[in-house]
Short mmCIF file of C-alpha atoms in Angstrom, two decimals:
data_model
loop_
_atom_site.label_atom_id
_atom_site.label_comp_id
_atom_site.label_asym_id
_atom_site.label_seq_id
_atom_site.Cartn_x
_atom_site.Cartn_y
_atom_site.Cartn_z
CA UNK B 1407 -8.84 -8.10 22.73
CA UNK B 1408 -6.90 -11.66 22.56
CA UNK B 1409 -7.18 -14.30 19.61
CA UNK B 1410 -9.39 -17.14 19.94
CA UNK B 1411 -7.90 -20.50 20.05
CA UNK B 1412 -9.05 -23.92 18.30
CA UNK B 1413 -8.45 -27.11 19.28
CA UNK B 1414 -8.09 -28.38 15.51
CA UNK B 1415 -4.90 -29.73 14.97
CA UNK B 1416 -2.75 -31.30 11.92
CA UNK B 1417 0.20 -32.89 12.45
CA UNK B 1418 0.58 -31.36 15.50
CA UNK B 1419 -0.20 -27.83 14.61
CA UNK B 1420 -2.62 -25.75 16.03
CA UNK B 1421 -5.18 -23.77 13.53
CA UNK B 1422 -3.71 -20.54 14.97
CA UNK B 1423 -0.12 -21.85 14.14
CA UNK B 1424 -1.42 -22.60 10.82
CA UNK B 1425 -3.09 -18.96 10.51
CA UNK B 1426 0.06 -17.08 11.96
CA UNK B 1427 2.39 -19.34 9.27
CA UNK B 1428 0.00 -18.41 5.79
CA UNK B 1429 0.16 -14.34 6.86
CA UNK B 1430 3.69 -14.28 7.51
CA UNK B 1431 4.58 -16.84 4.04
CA UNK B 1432 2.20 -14.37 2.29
CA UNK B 1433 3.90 -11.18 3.46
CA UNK B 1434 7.39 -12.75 3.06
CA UNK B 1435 6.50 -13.72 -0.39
CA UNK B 1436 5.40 -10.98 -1.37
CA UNK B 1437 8.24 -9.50 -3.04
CA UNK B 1438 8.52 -11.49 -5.85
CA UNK B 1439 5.55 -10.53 -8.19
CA UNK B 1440 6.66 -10.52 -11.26
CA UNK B 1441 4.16 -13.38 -12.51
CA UNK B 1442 0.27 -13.61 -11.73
CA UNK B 1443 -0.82 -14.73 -9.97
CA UNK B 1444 2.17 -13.86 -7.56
CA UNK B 1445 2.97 -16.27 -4.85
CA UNK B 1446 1.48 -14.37 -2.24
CA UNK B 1447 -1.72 -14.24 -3.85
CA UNK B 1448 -1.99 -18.49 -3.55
CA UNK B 1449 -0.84 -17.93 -0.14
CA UNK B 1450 -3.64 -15.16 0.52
CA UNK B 1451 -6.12 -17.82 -0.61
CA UNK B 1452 -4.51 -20.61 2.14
CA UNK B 1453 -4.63 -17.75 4.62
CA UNK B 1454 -8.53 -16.49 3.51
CA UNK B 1455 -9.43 -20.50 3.75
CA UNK B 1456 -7.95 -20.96 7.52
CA UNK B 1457 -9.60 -18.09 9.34
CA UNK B 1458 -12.54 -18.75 7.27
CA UNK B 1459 -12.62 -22.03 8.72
CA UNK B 1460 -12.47 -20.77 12.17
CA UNK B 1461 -14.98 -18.04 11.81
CA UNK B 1462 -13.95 -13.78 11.01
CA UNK B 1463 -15.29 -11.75 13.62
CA UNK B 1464 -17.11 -9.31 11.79
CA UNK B 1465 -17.80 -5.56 12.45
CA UNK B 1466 -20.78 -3.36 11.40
CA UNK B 1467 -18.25 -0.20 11.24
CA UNK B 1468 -16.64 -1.77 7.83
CA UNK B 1469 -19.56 -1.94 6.25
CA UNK B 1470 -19.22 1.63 4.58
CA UNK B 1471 -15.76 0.43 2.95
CA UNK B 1472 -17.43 -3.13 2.28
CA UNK B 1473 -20.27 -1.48 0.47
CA UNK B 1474 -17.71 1.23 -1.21
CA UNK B 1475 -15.93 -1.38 -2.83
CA UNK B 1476 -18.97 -3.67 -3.47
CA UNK B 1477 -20.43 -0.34 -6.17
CA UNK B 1478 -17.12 0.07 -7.35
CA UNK B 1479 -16.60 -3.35 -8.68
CA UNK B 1480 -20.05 -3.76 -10.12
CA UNK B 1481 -19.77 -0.77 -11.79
CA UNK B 1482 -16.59 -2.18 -13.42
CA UNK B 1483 -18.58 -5.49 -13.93
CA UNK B 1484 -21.21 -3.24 -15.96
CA UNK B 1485 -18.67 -1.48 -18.01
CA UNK B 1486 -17.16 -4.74 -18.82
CA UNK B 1487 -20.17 -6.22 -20.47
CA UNK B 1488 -19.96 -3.43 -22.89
CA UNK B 1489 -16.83 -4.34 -24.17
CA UNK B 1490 -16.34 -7.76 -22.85
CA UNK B 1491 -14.68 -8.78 -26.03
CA UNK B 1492 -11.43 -7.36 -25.29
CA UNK B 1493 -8.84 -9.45 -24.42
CA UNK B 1494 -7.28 -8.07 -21.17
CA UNK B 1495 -10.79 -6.34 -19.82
CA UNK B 1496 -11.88 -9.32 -17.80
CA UNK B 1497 -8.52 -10.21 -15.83
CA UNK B 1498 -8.71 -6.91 -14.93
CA UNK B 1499 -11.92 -6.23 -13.61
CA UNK B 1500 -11.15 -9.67 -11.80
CA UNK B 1501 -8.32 -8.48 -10.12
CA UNK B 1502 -9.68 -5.53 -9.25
CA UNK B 1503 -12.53 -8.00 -7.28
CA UNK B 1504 -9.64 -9.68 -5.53
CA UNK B 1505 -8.11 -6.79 -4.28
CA UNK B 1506 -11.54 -5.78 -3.11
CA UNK B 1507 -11.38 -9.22 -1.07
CA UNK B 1508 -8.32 -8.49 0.40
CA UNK B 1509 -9.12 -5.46 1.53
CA UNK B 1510 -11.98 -6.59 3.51
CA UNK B 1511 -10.19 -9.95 4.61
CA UNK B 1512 -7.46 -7.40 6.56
CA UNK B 1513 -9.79 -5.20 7.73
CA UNK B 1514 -11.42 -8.07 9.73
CA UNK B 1515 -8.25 -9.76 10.27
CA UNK B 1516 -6.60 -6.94 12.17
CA UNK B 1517 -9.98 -6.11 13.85
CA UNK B 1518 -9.90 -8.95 16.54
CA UNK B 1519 -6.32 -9.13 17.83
CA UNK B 1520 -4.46 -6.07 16.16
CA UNK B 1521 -1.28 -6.05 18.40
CA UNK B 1522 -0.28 -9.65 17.80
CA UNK B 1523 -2.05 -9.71 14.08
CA UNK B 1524 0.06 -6.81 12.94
CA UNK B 1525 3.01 -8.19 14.84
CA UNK B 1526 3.21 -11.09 12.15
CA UNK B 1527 1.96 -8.79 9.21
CA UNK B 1528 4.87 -6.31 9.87
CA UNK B 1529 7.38 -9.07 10.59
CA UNK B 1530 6.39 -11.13 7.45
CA UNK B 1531 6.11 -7.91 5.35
CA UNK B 1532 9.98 -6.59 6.62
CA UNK B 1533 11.69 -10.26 5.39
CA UNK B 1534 9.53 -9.30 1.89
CA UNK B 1535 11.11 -6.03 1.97
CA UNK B 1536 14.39 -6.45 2.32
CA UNK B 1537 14.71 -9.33 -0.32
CA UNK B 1538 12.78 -7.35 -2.78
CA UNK B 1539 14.84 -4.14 -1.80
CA UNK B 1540 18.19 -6.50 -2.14
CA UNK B 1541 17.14 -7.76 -5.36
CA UNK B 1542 16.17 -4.61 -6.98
CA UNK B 1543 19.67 -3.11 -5.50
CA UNK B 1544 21.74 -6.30 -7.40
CA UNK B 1545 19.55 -5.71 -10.58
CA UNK B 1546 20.27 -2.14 -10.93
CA UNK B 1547 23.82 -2.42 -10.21
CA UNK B 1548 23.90 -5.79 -12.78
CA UNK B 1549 24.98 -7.61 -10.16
CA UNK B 1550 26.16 -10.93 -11.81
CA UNK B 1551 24.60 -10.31 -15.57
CA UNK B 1552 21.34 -9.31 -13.59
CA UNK B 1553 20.58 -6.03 -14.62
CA UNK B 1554 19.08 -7.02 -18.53
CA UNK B 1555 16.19 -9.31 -16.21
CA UNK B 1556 16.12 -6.97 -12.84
CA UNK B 1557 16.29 -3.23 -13.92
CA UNK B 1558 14.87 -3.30 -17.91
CA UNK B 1559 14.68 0.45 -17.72
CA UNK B 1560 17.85 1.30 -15.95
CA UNK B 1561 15.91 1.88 -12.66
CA UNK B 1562 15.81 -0.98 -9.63
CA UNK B 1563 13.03 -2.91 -10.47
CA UNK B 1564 14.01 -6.50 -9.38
CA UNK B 1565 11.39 -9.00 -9.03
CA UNK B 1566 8.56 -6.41 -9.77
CA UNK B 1567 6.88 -5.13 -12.90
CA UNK B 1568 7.27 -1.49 -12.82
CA UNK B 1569 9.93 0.56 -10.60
CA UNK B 1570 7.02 2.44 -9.22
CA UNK B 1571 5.73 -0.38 -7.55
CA UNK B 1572 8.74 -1.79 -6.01
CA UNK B 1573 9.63 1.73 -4.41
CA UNK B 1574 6.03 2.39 -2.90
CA UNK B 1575 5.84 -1.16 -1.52
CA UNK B 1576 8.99 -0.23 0.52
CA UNK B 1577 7.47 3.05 2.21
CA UNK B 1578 5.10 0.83 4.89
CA UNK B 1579 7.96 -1.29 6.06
CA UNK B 1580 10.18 1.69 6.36
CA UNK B 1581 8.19 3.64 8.04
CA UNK B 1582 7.63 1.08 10.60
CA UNK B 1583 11.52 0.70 11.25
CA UNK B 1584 11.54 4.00 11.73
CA UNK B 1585 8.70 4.60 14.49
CA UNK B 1586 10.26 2.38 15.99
CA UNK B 1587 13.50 3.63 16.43
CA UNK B 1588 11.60 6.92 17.37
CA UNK B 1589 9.74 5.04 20.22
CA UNK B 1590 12.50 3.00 21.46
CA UNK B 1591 10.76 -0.13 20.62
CA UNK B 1592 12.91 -1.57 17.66
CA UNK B 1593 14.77 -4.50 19.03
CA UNK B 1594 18.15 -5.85 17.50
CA UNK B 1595 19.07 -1.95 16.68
CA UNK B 1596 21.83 -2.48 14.62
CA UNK B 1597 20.22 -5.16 12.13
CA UNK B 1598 16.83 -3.00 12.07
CA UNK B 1599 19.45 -0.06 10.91
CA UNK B 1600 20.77 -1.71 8.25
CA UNK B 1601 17.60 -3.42 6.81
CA UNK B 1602 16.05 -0.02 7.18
CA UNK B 1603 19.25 1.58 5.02
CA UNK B 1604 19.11 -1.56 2.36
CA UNK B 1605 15.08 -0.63 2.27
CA UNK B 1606 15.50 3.21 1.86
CA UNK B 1607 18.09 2.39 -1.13
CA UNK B 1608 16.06 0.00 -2.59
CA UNK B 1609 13.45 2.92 -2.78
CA UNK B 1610 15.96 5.99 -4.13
CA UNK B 1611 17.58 3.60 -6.91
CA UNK B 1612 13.49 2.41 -8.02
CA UNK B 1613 13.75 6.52 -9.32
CA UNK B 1614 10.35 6.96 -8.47
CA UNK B 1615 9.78 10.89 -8.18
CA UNK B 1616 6.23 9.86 -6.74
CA UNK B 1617 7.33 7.55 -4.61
CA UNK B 1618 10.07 9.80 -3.13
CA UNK B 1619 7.32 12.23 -2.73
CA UNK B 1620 5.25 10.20 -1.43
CA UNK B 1621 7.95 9.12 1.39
CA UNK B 1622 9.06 12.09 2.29
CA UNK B 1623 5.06 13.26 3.06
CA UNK B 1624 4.41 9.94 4.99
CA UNK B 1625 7.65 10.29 7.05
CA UNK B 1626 6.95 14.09 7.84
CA UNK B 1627 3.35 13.18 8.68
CA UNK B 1628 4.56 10.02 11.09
CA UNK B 1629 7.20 12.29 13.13
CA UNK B 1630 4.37 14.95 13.29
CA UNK B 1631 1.63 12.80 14.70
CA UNK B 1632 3.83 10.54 16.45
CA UNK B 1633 5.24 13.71 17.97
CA UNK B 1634 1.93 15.58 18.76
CA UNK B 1635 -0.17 12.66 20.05
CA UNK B 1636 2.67 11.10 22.47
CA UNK B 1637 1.55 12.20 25.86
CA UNK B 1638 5.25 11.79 27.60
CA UNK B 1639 7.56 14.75 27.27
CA UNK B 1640 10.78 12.29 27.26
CA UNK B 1641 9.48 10.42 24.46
CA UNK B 1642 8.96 13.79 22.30
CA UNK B 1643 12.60 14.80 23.17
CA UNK B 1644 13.45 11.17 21.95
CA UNK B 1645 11.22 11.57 19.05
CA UNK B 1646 12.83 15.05 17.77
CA UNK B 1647 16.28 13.62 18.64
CA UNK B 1648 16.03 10.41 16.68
CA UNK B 1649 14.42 12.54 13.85
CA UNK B 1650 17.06 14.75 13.49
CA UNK B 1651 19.75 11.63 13.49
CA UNK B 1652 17.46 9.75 10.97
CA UNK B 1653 17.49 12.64 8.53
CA UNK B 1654 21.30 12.60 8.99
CA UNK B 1655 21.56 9.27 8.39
CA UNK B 1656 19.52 9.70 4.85
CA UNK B 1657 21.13 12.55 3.89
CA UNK B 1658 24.55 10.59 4.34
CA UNK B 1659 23.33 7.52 2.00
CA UNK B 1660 21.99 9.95 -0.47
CA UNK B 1661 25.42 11.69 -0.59
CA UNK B 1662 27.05 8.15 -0.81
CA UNK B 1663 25.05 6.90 -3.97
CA UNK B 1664 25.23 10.14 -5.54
CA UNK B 1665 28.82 10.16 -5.61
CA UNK B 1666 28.85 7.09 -8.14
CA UNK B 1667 28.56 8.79 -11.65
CA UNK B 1668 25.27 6.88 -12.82
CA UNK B 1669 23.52 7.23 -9.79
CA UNK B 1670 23.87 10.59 -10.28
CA UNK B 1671 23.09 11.45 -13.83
CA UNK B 1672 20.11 9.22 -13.89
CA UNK B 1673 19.11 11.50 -10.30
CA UNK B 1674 19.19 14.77 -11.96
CA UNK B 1675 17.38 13.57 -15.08
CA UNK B 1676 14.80 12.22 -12.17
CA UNK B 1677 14.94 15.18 -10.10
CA UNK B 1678 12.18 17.47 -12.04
CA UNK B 1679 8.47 17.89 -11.25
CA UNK B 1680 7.44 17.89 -14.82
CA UNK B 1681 9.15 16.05 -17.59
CA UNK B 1682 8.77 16.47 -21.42
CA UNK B 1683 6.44 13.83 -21.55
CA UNK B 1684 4.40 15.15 -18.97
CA UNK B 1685 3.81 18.75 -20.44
CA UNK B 1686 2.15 20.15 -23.69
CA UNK B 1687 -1.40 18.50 -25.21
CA UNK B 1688 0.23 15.24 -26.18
CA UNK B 1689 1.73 15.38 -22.70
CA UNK B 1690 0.63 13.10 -19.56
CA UNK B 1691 -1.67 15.98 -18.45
CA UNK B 1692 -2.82 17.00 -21.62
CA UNK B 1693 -3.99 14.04 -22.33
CA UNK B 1694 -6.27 13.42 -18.93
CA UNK B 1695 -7.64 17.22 -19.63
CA UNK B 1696 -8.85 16.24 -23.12
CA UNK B 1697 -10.09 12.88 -21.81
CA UNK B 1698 -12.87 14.20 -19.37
CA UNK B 1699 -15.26 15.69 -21.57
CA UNK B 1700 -15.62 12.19 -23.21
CA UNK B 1701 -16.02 11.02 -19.79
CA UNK B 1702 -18.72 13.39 -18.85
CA UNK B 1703 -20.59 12.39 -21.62
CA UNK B 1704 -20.26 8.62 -20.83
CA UNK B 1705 -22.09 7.58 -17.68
CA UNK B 1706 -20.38 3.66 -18.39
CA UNK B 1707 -17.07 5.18 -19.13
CA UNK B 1708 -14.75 3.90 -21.98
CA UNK B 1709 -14.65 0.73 -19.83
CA UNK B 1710 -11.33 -1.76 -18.71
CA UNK B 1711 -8.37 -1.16 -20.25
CA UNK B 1712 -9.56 1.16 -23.19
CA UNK B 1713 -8.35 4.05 -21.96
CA UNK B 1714 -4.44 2.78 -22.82
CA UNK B 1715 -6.38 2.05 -26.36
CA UNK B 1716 -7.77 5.11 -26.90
CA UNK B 1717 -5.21 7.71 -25.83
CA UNK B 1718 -2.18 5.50 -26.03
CA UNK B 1719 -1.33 5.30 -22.93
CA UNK B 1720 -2.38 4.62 -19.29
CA UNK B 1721 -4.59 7.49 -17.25
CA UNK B 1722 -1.57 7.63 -14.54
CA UNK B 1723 -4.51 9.02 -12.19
CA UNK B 1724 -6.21 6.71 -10.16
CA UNK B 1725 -9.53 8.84 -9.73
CA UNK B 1726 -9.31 9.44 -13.28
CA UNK B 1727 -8.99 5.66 -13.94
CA UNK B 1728 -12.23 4.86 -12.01
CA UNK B 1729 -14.45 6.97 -13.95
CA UNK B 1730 -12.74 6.13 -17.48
CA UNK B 1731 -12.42 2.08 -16.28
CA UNK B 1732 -15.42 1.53 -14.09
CA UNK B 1733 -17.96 4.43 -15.15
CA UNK B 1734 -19.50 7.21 -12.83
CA UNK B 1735 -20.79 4.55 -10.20
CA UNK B 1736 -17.44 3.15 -10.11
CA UNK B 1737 -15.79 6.14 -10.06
CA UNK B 1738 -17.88 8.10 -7.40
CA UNK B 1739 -18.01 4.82 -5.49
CA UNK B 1740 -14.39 5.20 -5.08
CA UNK B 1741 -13.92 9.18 -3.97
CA UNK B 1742 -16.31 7.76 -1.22
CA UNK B 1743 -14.27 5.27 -0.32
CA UNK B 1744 -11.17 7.14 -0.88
CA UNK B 1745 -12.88 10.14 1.67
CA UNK B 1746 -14.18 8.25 4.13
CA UNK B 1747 -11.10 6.14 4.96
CA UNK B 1748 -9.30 9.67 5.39
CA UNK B 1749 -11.83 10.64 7.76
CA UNK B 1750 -12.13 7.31 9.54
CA UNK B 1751 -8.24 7.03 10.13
CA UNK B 1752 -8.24 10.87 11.29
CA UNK B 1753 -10.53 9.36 14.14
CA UNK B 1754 -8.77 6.61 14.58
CA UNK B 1755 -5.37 7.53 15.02
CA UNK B 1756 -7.06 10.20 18.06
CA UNK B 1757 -8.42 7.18 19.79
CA UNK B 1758 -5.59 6.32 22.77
CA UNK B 1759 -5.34 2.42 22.26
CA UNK B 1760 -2.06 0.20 22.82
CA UNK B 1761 -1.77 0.38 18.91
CA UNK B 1762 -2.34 3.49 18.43
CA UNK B 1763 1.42 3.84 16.73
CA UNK B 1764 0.32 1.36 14.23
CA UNK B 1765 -2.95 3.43 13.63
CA UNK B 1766 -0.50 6.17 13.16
CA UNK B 1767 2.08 4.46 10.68
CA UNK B 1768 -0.77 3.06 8.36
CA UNK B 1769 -2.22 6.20 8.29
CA UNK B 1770 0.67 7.91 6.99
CA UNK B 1771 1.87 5.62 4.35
CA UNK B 1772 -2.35 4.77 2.81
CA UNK B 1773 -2.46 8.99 3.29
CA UNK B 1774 0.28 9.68 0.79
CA UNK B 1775 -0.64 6.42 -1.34
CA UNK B 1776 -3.62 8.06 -1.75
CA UNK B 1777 -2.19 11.32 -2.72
CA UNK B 1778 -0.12 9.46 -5.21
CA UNK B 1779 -2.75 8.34 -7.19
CA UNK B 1780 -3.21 11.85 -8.14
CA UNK B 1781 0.01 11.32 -10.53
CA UNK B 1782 -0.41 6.84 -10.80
CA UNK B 1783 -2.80 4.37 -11.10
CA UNK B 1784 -2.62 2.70 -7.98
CA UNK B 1785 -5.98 0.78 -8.02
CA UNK B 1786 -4.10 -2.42 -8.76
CA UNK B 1787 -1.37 -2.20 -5.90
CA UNK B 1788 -1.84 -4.88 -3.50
CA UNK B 1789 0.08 -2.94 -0.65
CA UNK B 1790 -2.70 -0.12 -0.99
CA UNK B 1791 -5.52 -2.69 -0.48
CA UNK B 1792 -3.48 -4.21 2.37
CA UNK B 1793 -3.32 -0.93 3.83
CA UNK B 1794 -6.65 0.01 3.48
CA UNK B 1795 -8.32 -2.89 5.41
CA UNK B 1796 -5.67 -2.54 7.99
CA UNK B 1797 -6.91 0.59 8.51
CA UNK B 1798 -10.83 0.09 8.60
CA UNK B 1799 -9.88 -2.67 10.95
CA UNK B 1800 -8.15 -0.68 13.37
CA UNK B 1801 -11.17 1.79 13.58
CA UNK B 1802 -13.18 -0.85 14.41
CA UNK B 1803 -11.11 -2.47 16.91
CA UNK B 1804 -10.13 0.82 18.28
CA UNK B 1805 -14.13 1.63 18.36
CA UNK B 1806 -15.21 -1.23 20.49
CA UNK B 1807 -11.61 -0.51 22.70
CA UNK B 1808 -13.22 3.13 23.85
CA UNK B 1809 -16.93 2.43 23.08
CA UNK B 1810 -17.55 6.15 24.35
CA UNK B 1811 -15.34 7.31 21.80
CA UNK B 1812 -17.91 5.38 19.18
CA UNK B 1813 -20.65 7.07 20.44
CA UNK B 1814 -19.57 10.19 20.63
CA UNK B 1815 -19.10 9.99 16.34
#
């Protein structure tokens, strides 16, 4: 597959110059999202607008994730009308219907040309990284007076809302640093290193116990696969090797941070599965277990928002969320959506394509996202969206690569 060229021009600038530059500003951007909309949401606009203009090329395979999303938002639009008199209901059921957007924009964005497409998503997306890792890093060290504005909470939060956030927005790009330093592909080794190390302390100091989880499953599941489905020997004795020297290399920053005192009281008051608030009837759980008999009972759910109102806090559980936000259409809409793209990047990442890494590397990091909404609301995380249409996209691309592997399915 190659991208299709247009002769439009503006001041001197090709329309595939133009589409290149509004990705990349978006994904480079996109660390600072603190205000809404976010910077890289305007830019997503210029970006939607320019390939617009030159025509998507569409594909009949994401239709199942098109329609998926489609129910789930109007069954958040039908839940809204019952209680569209509160305040923060509608923004929210209209950014739920821009994620939606973006998800299908990258699915058909990646579709067409995914090598060089994902070449200026991931290169964008590492520059966002790093300053957004860099800035959390100053904030939670109160770097210059920073700390009161960057890390609220005593966690690195920089230019984000919530710590969680910050630290699962950092697994993608670090997990593509390190593939490729387990290929042999990463070029300019030593600055890759130490944008990777920056990234990975960015993501400890956030004191995310999900998102630490949620690393550590997406980094086993990347050596795994990449190990497994690499057909040259020398390349799994590279993979193993580099592994091995990449654990090292974490375990030696851990042990570094650690040794300054607050890093490490604040880690062992992290470093627990269950927390006080978590446990007991008023706990987390507690609370979700006493909420679903209401919601069985309640085919429109409680409806946007309400569910903050009603129990005091937020679900933290995305499936949970869906059915209490959007109703039962909304919320079955999105197990189905949440299924299928496990089952259609299982296929995809079998399919032997020249991207087949990067089929690999979303996989892992949307597969443990996913996973984490089990303990977070994640339906409002623009990295999970991005990562889901990247991920239709390359099942369709890789699809119409090996059309016998499409008809086989």
């Amino acid at each position: 597959m190659t991208e299709t060229y247009y002769p439009v021009r503006l001041f001197g600038i090709s329309l595939g110059q133009m589409q290149a530059a509004a990705i990349w500003l978006m994904m480079a951007s996109s660390f600072f999202v603190i205000i809404e909309p976010a910077p890289c949401d305007l830019l997503f606009i210029v970006a939607l607008f320019t390939y617009l203009w030159s025509g998507l090329s569409l594909s009949v395979l994401v239709l199942p994730m098109v329609i998926y999303l489609l129910l789930y938002n109007f069954g958040g639009f039908i839940s809204f009308l019952e209680i569209s008199n509160e305040g923060k209901a509608g923004m929210f059921v209209l950014t739920s219907a821009y994620m939606a957007v973006s998800a299908v924009f990258f699915a058909f964005y990646v579709a067409q040309d995914p090598l060089r497409r994902i070449a200026i998503f991931k290169n964008g997306y590492l520059v966002g990284a790093l300053i957004a890792a860099i800035i959390g890093i100053a904030g939670y060290f109160d770097f210059n007076g920073m700390g009161h504005t960057l890390s609220p909470i005593g966690r690195a939060q920089g230019t984000f809302k919530d710590p969680n956030v910050l630290s699962t927005y950092l697994i993608l790009p670090a997990l593509l640093l390190v593939q490729g330093f387990m290929l042999g592909t990463q070029r300019h080794r030593f600055i890759s290193g130490a944008v990777l190390l920056v990234i990975l302390a960015g993501l400890f100091l956030a004191f995310s116990r999900g998102a630490w989880i949620s690393f550590a499953l997406a980094s086993g599941m990347l050596v795994l696969l990449t190990f497994v489905l690499m057909p040259s020997r020398p390349l799994r004795t590279r993979i193993v090797l580099m592994s091995i020297l990449g654990l090292a290399l974490v375990v030696g920053l851990l042990g570094l941070l650690l040794t300054i005192p607050e890093v490490g009281s604040l880690f062992a008051d992290r470093a627990t599965l269950v927390k006080d608030y978590d446990a007991g009837e008023r706990g987390r759980f507690g609370i979700q277990l006493n909420s679903i008999p209401y919601l069985l009972e309640r085919p429109l759910g409680f409806g946007p928002t309400l569910y903050r109102k009603l129990f005091s806090q937020d679900p933290h559980n995305v499936y949970l969320n869906a059915f209490a936000s959007y109703g039962w259409l909304g919320g079955i809409s999105y197990l189905l959506l949440v299924l299928s793209t496990l089952i259609v990047g299982a296929r995809t990442i079998l399919i032997r394509t020249p991207w087949q890494h990067v089929s690999i590397v979303i996989f892992c990091a949307l597969t443990a996202t996913i996973f984490q909404g089990i303990q977070i609301d994640t339906d409002h995380w623009r990295h999970f969206y991005w990562m889901l249409g990247l991920m239709w996209g390359l099942y369709a691309a890789s699809a119409a690569y090996v059309p016998a592997f499409r008809l086989r399915a």
